[in-house]
mmCIF file of C-alpha atoms in Angstrom:
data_model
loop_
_atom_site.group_PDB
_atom_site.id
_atom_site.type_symbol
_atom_site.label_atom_id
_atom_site.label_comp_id
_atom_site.label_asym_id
_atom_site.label_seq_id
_atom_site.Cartn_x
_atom_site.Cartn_y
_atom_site.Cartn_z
ATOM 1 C CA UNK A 17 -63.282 -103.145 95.548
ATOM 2 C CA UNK A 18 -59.826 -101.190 95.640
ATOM 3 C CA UNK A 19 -60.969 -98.392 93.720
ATOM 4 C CA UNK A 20 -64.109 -97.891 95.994
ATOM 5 C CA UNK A 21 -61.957 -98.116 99.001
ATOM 6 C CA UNK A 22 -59.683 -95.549 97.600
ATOM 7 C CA UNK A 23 -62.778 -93.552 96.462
ATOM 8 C CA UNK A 24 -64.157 -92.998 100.360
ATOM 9 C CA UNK A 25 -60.995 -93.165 101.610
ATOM 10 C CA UNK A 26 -60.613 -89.696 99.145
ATOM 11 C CA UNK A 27 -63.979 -88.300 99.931
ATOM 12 C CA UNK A 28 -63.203 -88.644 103.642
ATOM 13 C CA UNK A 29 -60.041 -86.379 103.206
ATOM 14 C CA UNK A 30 -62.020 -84.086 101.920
ATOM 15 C CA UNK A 31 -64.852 -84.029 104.061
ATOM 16 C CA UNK A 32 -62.381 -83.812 106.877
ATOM 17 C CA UNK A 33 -60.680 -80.696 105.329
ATOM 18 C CA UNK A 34 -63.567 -79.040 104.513
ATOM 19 C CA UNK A 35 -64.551 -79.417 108.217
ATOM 20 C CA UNK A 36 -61.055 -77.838 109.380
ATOM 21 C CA UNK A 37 -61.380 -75.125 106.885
ATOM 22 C CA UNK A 38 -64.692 -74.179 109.137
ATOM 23 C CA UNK A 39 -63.001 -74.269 112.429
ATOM 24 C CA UNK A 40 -61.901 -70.324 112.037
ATOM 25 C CA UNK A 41 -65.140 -69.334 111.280
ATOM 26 C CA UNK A 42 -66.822 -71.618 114.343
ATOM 27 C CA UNK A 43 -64.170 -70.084 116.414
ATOM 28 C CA UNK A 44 -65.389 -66.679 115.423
ATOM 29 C CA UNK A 45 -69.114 -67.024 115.791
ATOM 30 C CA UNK A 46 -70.753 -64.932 117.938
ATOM 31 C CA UNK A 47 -73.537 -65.110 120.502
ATOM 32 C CA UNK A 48 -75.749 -63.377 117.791
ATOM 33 C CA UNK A 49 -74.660 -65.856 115.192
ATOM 34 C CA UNK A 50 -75.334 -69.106 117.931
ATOM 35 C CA UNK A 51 -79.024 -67.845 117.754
ATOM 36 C CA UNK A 52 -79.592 -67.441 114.395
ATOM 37 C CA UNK A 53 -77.774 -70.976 113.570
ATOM 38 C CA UNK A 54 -80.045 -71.951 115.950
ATOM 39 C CA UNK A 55 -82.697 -70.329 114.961
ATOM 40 C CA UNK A 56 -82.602 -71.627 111.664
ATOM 41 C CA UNK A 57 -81.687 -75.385 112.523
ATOM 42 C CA UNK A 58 -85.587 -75.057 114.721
ATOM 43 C CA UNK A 59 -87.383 -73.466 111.551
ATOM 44 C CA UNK A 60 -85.841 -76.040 109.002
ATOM 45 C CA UNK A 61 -83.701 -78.972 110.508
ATOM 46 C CA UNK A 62 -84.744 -82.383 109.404
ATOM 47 C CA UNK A 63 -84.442 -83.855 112.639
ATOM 48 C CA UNK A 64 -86.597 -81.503 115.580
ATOM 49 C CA UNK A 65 -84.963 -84.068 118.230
ATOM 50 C CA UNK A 66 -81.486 -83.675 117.498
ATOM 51 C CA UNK A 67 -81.971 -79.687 117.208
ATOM 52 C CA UNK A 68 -83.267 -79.386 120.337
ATOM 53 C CA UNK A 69 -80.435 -81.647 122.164
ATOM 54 C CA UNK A 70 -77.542 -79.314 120.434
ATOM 55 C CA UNK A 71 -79.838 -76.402 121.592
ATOM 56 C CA UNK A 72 -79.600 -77.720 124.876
ATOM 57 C CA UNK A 73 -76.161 -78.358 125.007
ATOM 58 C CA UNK A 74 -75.490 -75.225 123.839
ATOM 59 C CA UNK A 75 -77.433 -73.556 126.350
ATOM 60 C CA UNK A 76 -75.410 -75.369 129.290
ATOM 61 C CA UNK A 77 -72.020 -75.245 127.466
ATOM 62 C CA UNK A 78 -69.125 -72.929 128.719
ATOM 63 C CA UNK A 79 -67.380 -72.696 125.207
ATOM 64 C CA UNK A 80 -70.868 -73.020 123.102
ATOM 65 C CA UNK A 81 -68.007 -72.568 119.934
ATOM 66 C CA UNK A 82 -67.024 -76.007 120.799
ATOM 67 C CA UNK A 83 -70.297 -77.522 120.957
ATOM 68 C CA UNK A 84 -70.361 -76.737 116.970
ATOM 69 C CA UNK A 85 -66.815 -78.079 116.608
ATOM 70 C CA UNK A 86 -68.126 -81.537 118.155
ATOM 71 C CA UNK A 87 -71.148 -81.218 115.719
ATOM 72 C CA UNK A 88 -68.765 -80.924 112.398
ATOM 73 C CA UNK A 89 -66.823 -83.533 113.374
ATOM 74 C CA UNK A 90 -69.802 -85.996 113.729
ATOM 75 C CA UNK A 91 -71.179 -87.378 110.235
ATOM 76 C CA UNK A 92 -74.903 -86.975 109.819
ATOM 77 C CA UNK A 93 -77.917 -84.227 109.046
ATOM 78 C CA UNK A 94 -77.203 -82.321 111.542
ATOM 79 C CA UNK A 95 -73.387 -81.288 110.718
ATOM 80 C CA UNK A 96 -74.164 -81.049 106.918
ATOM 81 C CA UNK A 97 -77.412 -78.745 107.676
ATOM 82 C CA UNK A 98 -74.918 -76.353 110.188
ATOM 83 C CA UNK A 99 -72.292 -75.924 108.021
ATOM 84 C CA UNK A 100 -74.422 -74.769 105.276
ATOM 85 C CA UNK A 101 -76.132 -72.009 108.056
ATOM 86 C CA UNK A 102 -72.417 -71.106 109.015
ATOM 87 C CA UNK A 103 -71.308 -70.587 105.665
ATOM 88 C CA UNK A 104 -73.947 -68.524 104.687
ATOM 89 C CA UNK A 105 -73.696 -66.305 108.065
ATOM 90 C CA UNK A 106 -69.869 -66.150 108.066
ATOM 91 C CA UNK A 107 -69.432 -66.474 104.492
#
């Protein structure tokens, strides 16, 4: 069981990085770029409830780069789906 343990304990570090290597291109989105990721999460996101909660956060949010922040650091669909849109955007 040690070696599985140290297996996900490794895939975590990475995962985490990965996320921290997006936070300069969340930080840079733009309005423009909040739509489309948007947009696109509508038109092909697995989960319709989810999209339209972070749409509606978004909407009411001050710092709407933040909202995405929260959203990579939560596990799930919905952070794996957006960072593939912001990659492809910003990348």
């Amino acid at each position: 069981m040690a070696d599985i343990t140290k297996v996900k304990e490794a895939a975590t570090r990475i995962k985490n990085q990965l996320n921290e290597d997006l936070k300069p291109q969340i930080e840079a989105l733009t309005d423009v770029d909040i739509q489309e990721i948007l947009s696109i999460l509508e038109e092909t996101g697995i989960n319709a409830i989810e999209v339209q909660k972070l749409k509606a956060e978004v909407d009411q949010a001050t710092n709407k780069n933040e909202v995405f922040n929260r959203v990579l650091s939560a596990p799930g669909v919905l952070c794996e789906q957006t960072k593939g849109i912001i990659r492809r955007i910003k990348g």
